[in-house]
Short mmCIF file of C-alpha atoms and ligand atoms in Angstrom, two decimals:
data_model
loop_
_atom_site.label_atom_id
_atom_site.label_comp_id
_atom_site.label_asym_id
_atom_site.label_seq_id
_atom_site.Cartn_x
_atom_site.Cartn_y
_atom_site.Cartn_z
CA MET H 1 6.79 18.59 -12.03
CA GLN H 2 4.07 20.54 -10.23
CA HIS H 3 2.36 17.74 -8.32
CA LEU H 4 2.44 13.98 -7.84
CA LEU H 5 -1.17 12.96 -8.35
CA SER H 6 -0.70 9.56 -10.00
CA ILE H 7 1.78 7.31 -11.79
CA GLU H 8 -0.48 7.69 -14.84
CA GLU H 9 0.56 11.33 -15.28
CA LEU H 10 4.29 10.46 -15.26
CA ASN H 11 6.45 8.96 -18.01
CA ALA H 12 9.61 6.84 -18.20
CA SER H 13 12.08 9.67 -17.82
CA LYS H 14 10.24 11.28 -14.87
CA LEU H 15 10.04 7.89 -13.14
CA GLU H 16 13.73 7.23 -13.71
CA GLN H 17 14.69 10.73 -12.53
CA LEU H 18 12.69 10.31 -9.31
CA ILE H 19 14.23 6.90 -8.59
CA ASP H 20 17.75 8.22 -9.23
CA SER H 21 17.08 11.25 -7.03
CA ALA H 22 15.71 8.96 -4.27
CA ALA H 23 18.89 6.85 -4.41
CA ALA H 24 21.05 9.99 -4.18
CA LEU H 25 19.05 11.36 -1.23
CA LYS H 26 19.33 7.97 0.47
CA ALA H 27 23.10 8.01 0.00
CA SER H 28 23.53 11.54 1.36
CA ARG H 29 21.10 11.18 4.28
CA GLY H 30 22.56 12.64 7.44
CA SER H 31 25.55 14.25 5.69
CA GLY H 32 26.30 17.95 5.25
CA ALA H 33 25.67 17.52 1.52
CA HIS H 34 22.01 16.72 2.11
CA PRO H 35 19.86 19.37 0.36
CA LYS H 36 17.23 21.47 2.20
CA PRO H 37 14.83 22.54 -0.56
CA LEU H 38 11.95 22.93 1.93
CA ALA H 39 13.76 25.44 4.17
CA ASN H 40 11.27 27.94 5.63
CA GLN H 41 8.32 25.97 4.24
CA THR H 42 5.36 24.46 6.09
CA TRP H 43 3.59 21.47 4.57
CA ALA H 44 0.29 19.91 5.59
CA MET H 45 -0.92 16.34 5.49
CA ILE H 46 -4.67 15.65 5.24
CA PHE H 47 -5.49 11.98 5.87
CA THR H 48 -8.96 10.44 5.84
CA LYS H 49 -7.56 6.90 6.08
CA SER H 50 -5.17 5.21 8.53
CA SER H 51 -1.43 5.19 7.90
CA THR H 52 1.82 4.17 9.54
CA ARG H 53 4.48 4.24 6.80
CA THR H 54 3.17 7.13 4.71
CA ARG H 55 2.54 9.42 7.64
CA VAL H 56 5.85 8.76 9.39
CA SER H 57 7.94 8.88 6.21
CA PHE H 58 6.43 12.21 5.14
CA GLU H 59 6.80 13.72 8.62
CA VAL H 60 10.46 12.70 8.74
CA GLY H 61 11.10 13.50 5.06
CA VAL H 62 9.76 17.06 5.16
CA ARG H 63 11.82 17.79 8.28
CA GLU H 64 14.98 16.30 6.78
CA LEU H 65 14.51 18.56 3.74
CA GLY H 66 14.41 21.59 6.04
CA GLY H 67 10.65 22.15 6.29
CA SER H 68 8.03 21.74 8.98
CA ILE H 69 4.85 19.72 8.70
CA MET H 70 1.42 19.46 10.33
CA PHE H 71 -0.79 16.37 10.37
CA LEU H 72 -4.52 16.99 9.90
CA SER H 73 -6.82 14.05 10.35
CA SER H 74 -9.97 14.74 8.35
CA ASN H 75 -11.96 14.20 11.55
CA ASP H 76 -10.16 17.10 13.19
CA ILE H 77 -10.80 19.63 10.43
CA GLN H 78 -14.06 20.88 8.93
CA LEU H 79 -13.57 18.58 5.92
CA GLY H 80 -14.85 15.77 8.15
CA ARG H 81 -18.01 17.80 8.79
CA GLY H 82 -18.71 18.35 5.13
CA GLU H 83 -16.66 21.42 4.14
CA PRO H 84 -15.94 20.92 0.41
CA ILE H 85 -12.41 19.93 -0.63
CA LYS H 86 -12.25 22.95 -2.95
CA ASP H 87 -12.80 25.32 -0.02
CA THR H 88 -10.29 23.46 2.16
CA ALA H 89 -7.83 23.71 -0.75
CA ARG H 90 -8.33 27.46 -1.19
CA VAL H 91 -7.72 28.06 2.52
CA LEU H 92 -4.65 25.85 2.84
CA GLY H 93 -3.25 27.13 -0.44
CA ARG H 94 -2.95 30.59 1.12
CA MET H 95 -1.16 29.32 4.22
CA VAL H 96 1.03 26.29 3.53
CA HIS H 97 3.59 25.55 0.84
CA GLY H 98 2.43 22.07 -0.13
CA CYS H 99 -0.02 19.37 0.84
CA ILE H 100 0.00 15.57 1.03
CA ILE H 101 -3.40 13.91 0.87
CA ARG H 102 -4.62 10.37 1.61
CA THR H 103 -8.27 9.83 0.86
CA PHE H 104 -10.83 7.77 -1.07
CA ALA H 105 -11.64 9.59 -4.32
CA GLN H 106 -8.85 10.47 -6.76
CA GLN H 107 -11.01 13.42 -7.81
CA ASP H 108 -10.58 14.97 -4.36
CA VAL H 109 -6.77 14.97 -4.69
CA ASP H 110 -7.00 16.32 -8.24
CA ASP H 111 -9.43 19.04 -7.09
CA PHE H 112 -7.19 19.96 -4.18
CA ALA H 113 -4.28 20.48 -6.57
CA THR H 114 -6.42 22.60 -8.88
CA TYR H 115 -7.99 24.83 -6.23
CA SER H 116 -5.04 25.19 -3.83
CA ASN H 117 -2.44 26.12 -6.43
CA ILE H 118 0.26 24.57 -4.23
CA PRO H 119 2.31 21.38 -4.82
CA THR H 120 0.06 18.42 -3.98
CA ILE H 121 0.98 14.77 -3.41
CA ASN H 122 -1.33 11.77 -3.59
CA ALA H 123 -0.52 9.69 -0.50
CA LEU H 124 -3.04 7.00 -1.60
CA THR H 125 -6.49 7.07 -3.09
CA ASP H 126 -8.78 4.22 -4.10
CA GLU H 127 -7.29 4.54 -7.61
CA GLU H 128 -3.55 4.95 -7.13
CA HIS H 129 -0.69 4.78 -4.62
CA PRO H 130 2.10 6.53 -6.55
CA CYS H 131 4.48 7.09 -3.60
CA GLN H 132 4.49 3.37 -2.86
CA ILE H 133 5.31 2.41 -6.44
CA LEU H 134 8.32 4.75 -6.45
CA ALA H 135 9.62 3.04 -3.30
CA ASP H 136 8.95 -0.37 -4.84
CA LEU H 137 10.88 0.51 -7.99
CA LEU H 138 13.82 1.81 -5.95
CA THR H 139 13.83 -1.49 -4.03
CA VAL H 140 13.80 -3.49 -7.27
CA LYS H 141 16.73 -1.47 -8.56
CA GLU H 142 18.67 -1.98 -5.33
CA LYS H 143 17.94 -5.70 -5.11
CA LEU H 144 18.12 -6.72 -8.78
CA GLY H 145 20.02 -3.86 -10.40
CA THR H 146 17.25 -3.11 -12.88
CA TRP H 147 13.65 -3.80 -13.82
CA VAL H 148 14.58 -4.11 -17.48
CA GLY H 149 13.83 -7.63 -18.71
CA LYS H 150 12.29 -8.70 -15.41
CA LYS H 151 8.96 -10.43 -15.01
CA VAL H 152 6.80 -8.87 -12.29
CA VAL H 153 3.68 -10.58 -10.94
CA PHE H 154 1.09 -8.63 -8.99
CA ILE H 155 -1.08 -11.20 -7.24
CA GLY H 156 -4.19 -10.51 -5.15
CA ASP H 157 -6.71 -7.75 -5.78
CA GLY H 158 -5.85 -6.90 -9.37
CA ASP H 159 -8.13 -3.89 -9.43
CA ASN H 160 -6.91 -1.92 -6.44
CA ASN H 161 -4.73 1.19 -6.08
CA MET H 162 -1.47 -0.79 -5.95
CA SER H 163 -2.14 -2.94 -8.99
CA CYS H 164 -3.35 0.05 -11.02
CA SER H 165 -0.25 2.08 -10.19
CA TRP H 166 1.97 -0.92 -11.07
CA ILE H 167 0.17 -1.24 -14.40
CA TRP H 168 0.97 2.38 -15.26
CA ALA H 169 4.60 1.89 -14.16
CA ALA H 170 4.89 -1.18 -16.40
CA LYS H 171 3.44 0.72 -19.33
CA TYR H 172 6.07 3.44 -19.04
CA LEU H 173 9.09 1.33 -18.02
CA GLY H 174 8.39 -1.60 -20.34
CA PHE H 175 8.91 -4.59 -18.02
CA GLU H 176 6.60 -7.59 -18.23
CA LEU H 177 3.77 -7.41 -15.68
CA VAL H 178 1.26 -10.20 -15.05
CA VAL H 179 -1.71 -9.37 -12.84
CA ALA H 180 -3.13 -12.52 -11.26
CA ALA H 181 -6.50 -12.17 -9.57
CA PRO H 182 -9.93 -13.77 -9.36
CA GLU H 183 -11.99 -12.89 -12.45
CA ALA H 184 -14.10 -10.41 -10.47
CA CYS H 185 -11.00 -8.60 -9.19
CA LEU H 186 -9.20 -7.99 -12.47
CA PRO H 187 -9.15 -4.48 -13.93
CA PRO H 188 -12.00 -3.89 -16.41
CA THR H 189 -11.20 -4.50 -20.09
CA GLU H 190 -12.29 -0.96 -20.96
CA TRP H 191 -9.71 0.47 -18.56
CA MET H 192 -6.98 -1.87 -19.81
CA ASN H 193 -7.75 -0.75 -23.36
CA LEU H 194 -7.34 2.84 -22.22
CA VAL H 195 -3.98 2.09 -20.58
CA ASP H 196 -2.88 0.29 -23.75
CA ALA H 197 0.12 -1.59 -22.34
CA PRO H 198 0.89 -4.68 -24.43
CA ASN H 199 3.49 -5.79 -21.86
CA VAL H 200 0.78 -6.14 -19.16
CA SER H 201 -1.35 -9.28 -19.10
CA LEU H 202 -4.17 -10.43 -16.85
CA THR H 203 -4.90 -13.97 -15.67
CA SER H 204 -6.95 -15.83 -13.11
CA ASP H 205 -4.44 -18.69 -13.06
CA PRO H 206 -1.99 -18.01 -10.20
CA VAL H 207 0.30 -20.94 -11.04
CA ALA H 208 0.66 -19.94 -14.69
CA ALA H 209 1.27 -16.31 -13.64
CA MET H 210 4.13 -17.32 -11.38
CA GLN H 211 6.16 -19.18 -14.05
CA ASP H 212 9.69 -17.72 -14.14
CA ALA H 213 8.70 -14.64 -12.16
CA ASP H 214 11.52 -12.43 -10.87
CA ILE H 215 9.43 -10.15 -8.66
CA ILE H 216 6.28 -11.20 -6.81
CA ASN H 217 4.24 -8.38 -5.42
CA THR H 218 1.14 -8.64 -3.27
CA ASP H 219 -1.11 -6.44 -1.15
CA VAL H 220 -4.09 -6.80 1.16
CA TRP H 221 -7.13 -8.53 -0.32
CA LEU H 222 -9.46 -5.91 1.17
CA SER H 223 -8.26 -2.34 0.88
CA MET H 224 -9.14 0.41 3.32
CA GLY H 225 -12.84 1.13 2.99
CA GLN H 226 -13.64 -2.50 2.06
CA GLU H 227 -13.46 -3.92 5.58
CA GLY H 228 -16.05 -6.62 6.21
CA GLN H 229 -16.49 -7.59 2.55
CA SER H 230 -16.20 -11.28 3.39
CA GLU H 231 -17.65 -12.41 0.04
CA LYS H 232 -14.85 -10.61 -1.77
CA GLU H 233 -12.21 -11.94 0.60
CA ALA H 234 -13.43 -15.51 0.05
CA LEU H 235 -12.43 -15.29 -3.64
CA PHE H 236 -8.69 -15.09 -2.94
CA GLY H 237 -7.77 -18.51 -1.43
CA ALA H 238 -5.76 -19.66 -4.48
CA TYR H 239 -3.92 -16.32 -4.69
CA GLN H 240 -2.03 -16.52 -1.39
CA VAL H 241 1.73 -15.99 -1.70
CA ASN H 242 3.04 -19.15 -0.06
CA ALA H 243 5.94 -21.58 -0.45
CA GLU H 244 4.02 -23.93 -2.73
CA LEU H 245 3.04 -21.21 -5.21
CA LEU H 246 6.52 -19.67 -5.18
CA LYS H 247 8.04 -22.97 -6.37
CA ASN H 248 6.94 -21.87 -9.84
CA ALA H 249 8.88 -18.59 -9.71
CA LYS H 250 12.56 -18.15 -10.59
CA GLU H 251 14.85 -19.49 -7.89
CA ASP H 252 16.29 -16.05 -7.07
CA HIS H 253 12.93 -14.23 -7.03
CA ILE H 254 12.18 -11.40 -4.62
CA VAL H 255 8.87 -10.80 -2.82
CA LEU H 256 7.44 -7.32 -2.27
CA HIS H 257 4.61 -6.27 0.02
CA CYS H 258 3.65 -2.63 0.55
CA LEU H 259 2.44 -3.44 4.10
CA PRO H 260 0.49 -3.71 6.30
CA ALA H 261 0.53 -7.50 5.79
CA TYR H 262 -2.18 -9.85 6.92
CA ARG H 263 -0.43 -13.11 7.76
CA ASP H 264 -1.90 -16.26 6.34
CA LYS H 265 -4.25 -14.24 4.16
CA GLU H 266 -2.41 -12.69 1.18
CA ILE H 267 1.00 -13.95 2.39
CA THR H 268 2.08 -16.68 4.79
CA GLU H 269 4.08 -15.84 7.89
CA ASP H 270 7.06 -17.96 6.74
CA ILE H 271 7.29 -16.24 3.34
CA LEU H 272 6.95 -12.78 4.83
CA GLU H 273 9.76 -13.50 7.30
CA LEU H 274 11.92 -15.12 4.60
CA HIS H 275 11.65 -11.91 2.55
CA ALA H 276 11.56 -9.47 5.48
CA ASP H 277 14.87 -7.90 4.46
CA THR H 278 13.42 -6.85 1.09
CA ILE H 279 9.99 -5.93 2.43
CA PHE H 280 11.27 -3.65 5.19
CA GLN H 281 13.85 -2.11 2.85
CA GLN H 282 10.86 -1.38 0.63
CA ALA H 283 9.13 0.28 3.61
CA GLU H 284 12.25 2.37 4.37
CA ASN H 285 12.42 3.41 0.74
CA ARG H 286 9.13 5.25 1.17
CA LEU H 287 11.14 7.91 2.97
CA HIS H 288 13.76 8.31 0.25
CA ALA H 289 11.32 8.15 -2.67
CA GLN H 290 9.00 10.73 -1.13
CA LYS H 291 11.88 13.06 -0.38
CA ALA H 292 12.71 12.87 -4.09
CA VAL H 293 9.10 13.81 -4.90
CA LEU H 294 9.11 16.69 -2.39
CA ALA H 295 12.38 18.02 -3.78
CA ALA H 296 11.06 17.77 -7.35
CA ILE H 297 7.80 19.65 -6.77
CA ALA H 298 8.63 22.17 -4.02
CA LYS H 299 8.36 25.75 -5.24
N1 CP V 1 2.12 1.03 2.48
C1 CP V 1 1.51 2.06 3.09
O1 CP V 1 1.06 3.01 2.45
O2 CP V 1 1.45 1.95 4.43
P1 CP V 1 0.60 2.88 5.40
O3 CP V 1 -0.86 2.60 5.09
O4 CP V 1 0.97 2.42 6.78
O5 CP V 1 0.93 4.30 5.16
N1 NVA V 2 -4.48 -1.43 -1.19
C1 NVA V 2 -4.20 -1.04 0.16
C2 NVA V 2 -2.87 -0.40 0.26
C3 NVA V 2 -2.46 -0.07 1.67
C4 NVA V 2 -1.13 0.62 1.75
C5 NVA V 2 -5.28 -0.12 0.68
O1 NVA V 2 -5.71 0.77 -0.06
O2 NVA V 2 -5.70 -0.29 1.81
#
């Protein structure tokens, strides 16, 4: 692997290898056996959106793998004043050993990888959030043993970065995925045809989606950059993850949330607290999953 730009570019065996490597790194954390593949390397993070989990987990992860890391808010570098991403990439590519980018357009992350010629990681774009999905899959494996034969429901904004990355993961790993969202927030048919995943279905019926679900996954209704879109937000009332809706799921279901969570919007306070053990394990797993990615792509 040269980069991690999307889940789309992966396949079943790469996904499985990364999850297994994340589990091994988690198990050896803090021991003398922990590998240091980033020794003598300096990595950069360029973020044009807010972050708690991604920023902290990468800062800790790079250091634990023996490297050092600098955080560059886009407002602090010339990128924020209009310097093209391809120029930023060509400068950083001559100075640092790898770069982690959180931004809006997927094209910017792809261009950075092309022009910098250094390992590049997508730390969230409007299209995909690959690092999060790796942590989610590790959590599923830890909690349920496997995703094979499980029914996953993604409920909320069915056309955001999280749902799109989950759709690619389902295509490659073969589990059943139902995306439940208001009609206007389902992925376009043209895109679904392109993905071509017969095990992924779309519905606007949240109750039907939830039948016999093993894994219920939700995310904010308004992603970063969509703040203030109250008309969009108003569409989601019936898609809240709450006790009533979860009665339709399997009794031993788990609930995932990538966080940050907006209580009593996409998830109720009681359900978030009931599943806090899983949800914060999922947050911790960002660290282990991203260390697996760093170890896989470091030169
Ligand atoms: N889930 C996630 O990516 O969290 P942050 O936005 O805090 O990094
Ligand atoms: N869909 C959310 C994910 C946040 C981690 C967003 O893009 O804001």
